[in-house]
PDB file of C-alpha atoms in Angstrom:
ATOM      1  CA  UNK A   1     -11.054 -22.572 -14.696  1.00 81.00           C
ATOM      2  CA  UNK A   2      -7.943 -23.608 -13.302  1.00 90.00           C
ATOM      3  CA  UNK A   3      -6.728 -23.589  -9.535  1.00 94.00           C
ATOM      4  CA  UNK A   4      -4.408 -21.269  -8.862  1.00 96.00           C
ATOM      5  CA  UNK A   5      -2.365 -20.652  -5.610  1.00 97.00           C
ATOM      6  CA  UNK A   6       0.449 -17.943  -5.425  1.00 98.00           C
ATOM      7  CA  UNK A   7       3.350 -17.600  -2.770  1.00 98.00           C
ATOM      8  CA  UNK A   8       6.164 -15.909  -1.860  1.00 98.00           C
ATOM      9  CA  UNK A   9       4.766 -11.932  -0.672  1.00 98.00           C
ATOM     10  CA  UNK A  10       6.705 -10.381   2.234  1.00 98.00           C
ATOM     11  CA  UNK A  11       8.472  -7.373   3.344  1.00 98.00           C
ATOM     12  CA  UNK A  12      11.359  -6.051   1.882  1.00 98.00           C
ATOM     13  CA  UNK A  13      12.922  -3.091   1.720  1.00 98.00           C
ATOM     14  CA  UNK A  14      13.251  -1.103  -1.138  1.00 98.00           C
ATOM     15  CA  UNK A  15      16.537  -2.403  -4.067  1.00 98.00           C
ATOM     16  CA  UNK A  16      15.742  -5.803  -2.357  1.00 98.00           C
ATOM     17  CA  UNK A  17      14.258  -8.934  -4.509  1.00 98.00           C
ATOM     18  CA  UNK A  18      11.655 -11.602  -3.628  1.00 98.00           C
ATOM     19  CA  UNK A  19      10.053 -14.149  -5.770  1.00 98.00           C
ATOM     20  CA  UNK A  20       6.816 -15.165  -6.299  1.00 98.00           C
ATOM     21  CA  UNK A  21       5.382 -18.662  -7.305  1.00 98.00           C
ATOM     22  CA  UNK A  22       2.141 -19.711  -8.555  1.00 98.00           C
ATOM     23  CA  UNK A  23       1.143 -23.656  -8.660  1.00 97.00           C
ATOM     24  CA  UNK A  24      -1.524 -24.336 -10.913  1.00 95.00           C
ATOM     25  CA  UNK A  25      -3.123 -27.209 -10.634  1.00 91.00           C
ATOM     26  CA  UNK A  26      -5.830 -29.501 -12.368  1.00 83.00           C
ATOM     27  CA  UNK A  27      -5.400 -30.012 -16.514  1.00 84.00           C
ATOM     28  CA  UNK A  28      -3.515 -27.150 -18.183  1.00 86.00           C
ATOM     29  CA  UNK A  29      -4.111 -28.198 -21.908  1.00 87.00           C
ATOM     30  CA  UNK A  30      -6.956 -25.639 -22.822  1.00 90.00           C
ATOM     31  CA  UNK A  31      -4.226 -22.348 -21.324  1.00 94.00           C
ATOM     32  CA  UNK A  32      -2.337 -20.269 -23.913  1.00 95.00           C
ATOM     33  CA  UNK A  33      -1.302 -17.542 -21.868  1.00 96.00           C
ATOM     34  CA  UNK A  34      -0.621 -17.241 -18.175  1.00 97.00           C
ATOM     35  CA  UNK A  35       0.649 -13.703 -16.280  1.00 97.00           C
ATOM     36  CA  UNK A  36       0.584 -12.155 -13.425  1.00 98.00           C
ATOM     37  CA  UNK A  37      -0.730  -8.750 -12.236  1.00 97.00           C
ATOM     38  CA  UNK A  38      -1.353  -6.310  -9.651  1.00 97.00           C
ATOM     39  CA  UNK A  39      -4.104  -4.862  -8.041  1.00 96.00           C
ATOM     40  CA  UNK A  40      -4.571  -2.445  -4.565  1.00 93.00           C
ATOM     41  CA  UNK A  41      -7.554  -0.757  -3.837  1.00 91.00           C
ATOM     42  CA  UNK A  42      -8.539   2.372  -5.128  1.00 92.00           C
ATOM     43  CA  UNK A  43      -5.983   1.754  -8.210  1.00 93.00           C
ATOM     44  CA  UNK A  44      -6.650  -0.173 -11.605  1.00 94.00           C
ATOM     45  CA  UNK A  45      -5.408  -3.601 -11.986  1.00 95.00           C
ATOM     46  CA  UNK A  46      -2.184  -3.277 -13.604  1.00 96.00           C
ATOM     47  CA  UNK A  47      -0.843  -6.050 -15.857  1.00 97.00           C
ATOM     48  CA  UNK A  48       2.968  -6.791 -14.910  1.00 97.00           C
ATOM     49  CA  UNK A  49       4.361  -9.928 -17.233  1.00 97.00           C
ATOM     50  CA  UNK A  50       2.762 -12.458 -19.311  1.00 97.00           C
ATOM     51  CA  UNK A  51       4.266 -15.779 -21.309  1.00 97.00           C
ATOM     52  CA  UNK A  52       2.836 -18.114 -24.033  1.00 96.00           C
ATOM     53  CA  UNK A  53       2.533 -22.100 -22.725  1.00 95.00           C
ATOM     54  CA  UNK A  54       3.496 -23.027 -26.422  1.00 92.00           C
ATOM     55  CA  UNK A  55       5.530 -20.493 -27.621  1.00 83.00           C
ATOM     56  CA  UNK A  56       7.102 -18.992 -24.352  1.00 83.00           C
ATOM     57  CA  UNK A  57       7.065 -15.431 -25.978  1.00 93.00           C
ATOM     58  CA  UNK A  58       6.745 -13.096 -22.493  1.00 95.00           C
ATOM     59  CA  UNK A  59       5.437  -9.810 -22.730  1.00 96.00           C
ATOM     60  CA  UNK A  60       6.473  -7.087 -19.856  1.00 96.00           C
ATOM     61  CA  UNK A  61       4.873  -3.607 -19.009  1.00 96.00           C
ATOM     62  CA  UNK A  62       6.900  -0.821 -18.796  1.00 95.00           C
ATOM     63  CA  UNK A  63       7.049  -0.069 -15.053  1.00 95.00           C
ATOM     64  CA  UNK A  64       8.663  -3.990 -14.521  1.00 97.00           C
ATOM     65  CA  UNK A  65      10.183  -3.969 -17.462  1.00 97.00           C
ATOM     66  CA  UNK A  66      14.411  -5.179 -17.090  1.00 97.00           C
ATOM     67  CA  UNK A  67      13.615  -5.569 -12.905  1.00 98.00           C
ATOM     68  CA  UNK A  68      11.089  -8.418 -13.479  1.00 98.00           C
ATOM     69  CA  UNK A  69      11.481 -11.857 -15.134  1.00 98.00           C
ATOM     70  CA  UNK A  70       8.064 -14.412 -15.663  1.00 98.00           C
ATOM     71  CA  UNK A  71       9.416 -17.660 -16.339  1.00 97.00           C
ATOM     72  CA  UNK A  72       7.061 -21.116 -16.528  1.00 96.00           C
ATOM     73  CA  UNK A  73       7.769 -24.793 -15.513  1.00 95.00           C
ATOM     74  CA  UNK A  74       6.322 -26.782 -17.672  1.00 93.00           C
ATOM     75  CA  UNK A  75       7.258 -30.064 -15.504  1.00 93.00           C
ATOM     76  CA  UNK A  76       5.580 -28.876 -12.331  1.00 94.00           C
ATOM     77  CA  UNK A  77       3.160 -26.108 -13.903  1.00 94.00           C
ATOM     78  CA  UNK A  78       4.657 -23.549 -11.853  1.00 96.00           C
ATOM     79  CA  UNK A  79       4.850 -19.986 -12.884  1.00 97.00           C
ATOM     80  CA  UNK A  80       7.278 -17.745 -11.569  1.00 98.00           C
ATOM     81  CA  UNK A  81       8.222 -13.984 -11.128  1.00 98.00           C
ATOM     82  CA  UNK A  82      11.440 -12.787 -10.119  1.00 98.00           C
ATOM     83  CA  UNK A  83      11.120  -9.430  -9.166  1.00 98.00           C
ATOM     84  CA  UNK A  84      14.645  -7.278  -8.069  1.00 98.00           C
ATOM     85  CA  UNK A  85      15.334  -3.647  -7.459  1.00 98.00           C
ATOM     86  CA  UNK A  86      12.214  -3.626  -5.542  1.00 98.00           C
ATOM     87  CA  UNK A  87      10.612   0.212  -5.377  1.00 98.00           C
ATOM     88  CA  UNK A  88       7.947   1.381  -2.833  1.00 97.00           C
ATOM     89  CA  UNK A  89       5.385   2.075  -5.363  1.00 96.00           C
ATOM     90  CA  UNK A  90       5.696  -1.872  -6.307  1.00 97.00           C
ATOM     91  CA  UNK A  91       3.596  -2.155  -3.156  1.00 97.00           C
ATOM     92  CA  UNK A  92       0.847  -3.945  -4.020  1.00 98.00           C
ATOM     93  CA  UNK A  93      -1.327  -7.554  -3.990  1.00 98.00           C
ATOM     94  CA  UNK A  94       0.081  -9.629  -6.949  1.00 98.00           C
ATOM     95  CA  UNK A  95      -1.657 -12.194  -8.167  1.00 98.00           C
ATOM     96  CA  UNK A  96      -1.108 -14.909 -10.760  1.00 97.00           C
ATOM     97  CA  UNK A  97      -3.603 -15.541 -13.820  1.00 97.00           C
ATOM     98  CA  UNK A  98      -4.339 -18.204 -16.990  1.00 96.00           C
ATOM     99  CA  UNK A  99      -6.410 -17.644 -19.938  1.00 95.00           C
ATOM    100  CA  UNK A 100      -7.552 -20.269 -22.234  1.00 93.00           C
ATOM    101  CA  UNK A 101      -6.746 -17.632 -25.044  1.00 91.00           C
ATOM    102  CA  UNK A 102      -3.359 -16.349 -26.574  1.00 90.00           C
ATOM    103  CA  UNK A 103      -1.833 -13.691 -24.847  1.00 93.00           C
ATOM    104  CA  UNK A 104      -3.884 -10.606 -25.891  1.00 90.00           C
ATOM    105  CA  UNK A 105      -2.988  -6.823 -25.069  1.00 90.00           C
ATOM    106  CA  UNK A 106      -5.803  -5.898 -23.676  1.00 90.00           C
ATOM    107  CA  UNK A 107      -5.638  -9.182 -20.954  1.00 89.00           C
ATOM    108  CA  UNK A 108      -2.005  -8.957 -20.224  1.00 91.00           C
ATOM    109  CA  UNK A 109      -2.500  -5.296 -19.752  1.00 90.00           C
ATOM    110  CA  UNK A 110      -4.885  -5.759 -16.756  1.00 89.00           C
ATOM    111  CA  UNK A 111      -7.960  -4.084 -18.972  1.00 89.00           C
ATOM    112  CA  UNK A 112     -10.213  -7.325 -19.419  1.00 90.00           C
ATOM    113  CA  UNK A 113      -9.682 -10.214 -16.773  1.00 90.00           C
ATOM    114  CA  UNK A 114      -7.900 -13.630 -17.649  1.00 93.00           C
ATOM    115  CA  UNK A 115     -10.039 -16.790 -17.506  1.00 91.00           C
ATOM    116  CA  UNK A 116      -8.737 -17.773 -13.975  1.00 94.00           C
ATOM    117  CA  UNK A 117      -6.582 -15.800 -11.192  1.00 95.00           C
ATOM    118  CA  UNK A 118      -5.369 -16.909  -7.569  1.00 96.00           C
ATOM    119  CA  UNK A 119      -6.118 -15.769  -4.251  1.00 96.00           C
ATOM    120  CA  UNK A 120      -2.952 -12.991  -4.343  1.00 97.00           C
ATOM    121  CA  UNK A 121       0.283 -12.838  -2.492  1.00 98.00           C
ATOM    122  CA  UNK A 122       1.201  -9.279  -0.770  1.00 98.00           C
ATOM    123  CA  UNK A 123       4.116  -7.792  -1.319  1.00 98.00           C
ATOM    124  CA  UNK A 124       5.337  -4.646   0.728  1.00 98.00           C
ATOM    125  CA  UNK A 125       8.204  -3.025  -0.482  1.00 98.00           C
ATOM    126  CA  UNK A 126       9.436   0.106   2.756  1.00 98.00           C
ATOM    127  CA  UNK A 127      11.270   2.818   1.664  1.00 95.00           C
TER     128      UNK A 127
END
């Protein structure tokens, strides 16, 4: 598995941006795939953006889809999510993930779990 650590959650209000950050640490030659995703209780985890590490093909669900942009440093193994137009119902814990496979549909989507997520970052978007 491989460390991950996310930052950047806070409070904004809604049509506001914020971006998150994810340091990965430790050897990141066996990951194909890294995303990240969102979770709150009661709800399903909900797969948000995912990238290739050898390709950089990103993938984006529909609900993020033209507000949110994943984007990957190679040279510090930092992934990224730039999130704008920020909407109440984007209120939510998001966390950052890696999988040792390529980026499959039904891991991006939030159905089966990647190989390694962080700890989560909160993001609270007010009306």
């Amino acid at each position: 598995q491989v460390p991950l650590v996310e930052s950047g959650g806070d409070t904004v209000q809604a049509g506001g941006s914020l971006r998150l950050s994810c340091a990965a640490s430790g050897s990141m030659a066996s990951v194909n795939c890294m995303g990240w995703f969102r979770h709150s209780p009661g709800k399903r985890r909900e797969g948000l953006a995912a990238i290739g590490t050898r390709g950089g093909t990103s993938w984006y669900s529909d609900s993020v889809k033209g507000r949110f942009t994943i984007s990957l440093d190679k040279s510090t193994n930092t992934l990224s999510l730039e999130m704008r137009d920020l909407r109440p119902e984007d209120t939510s814990t998001y966390y950052c993930a890696a999988d040792r496979g390529l980026c499959r549909a039904d891991v991006i989507r939030g159905d089966v779990a990647y190989t390694s997520s962080g700890q989560g970052t909160r993001v609270t978007v007010s009306p």
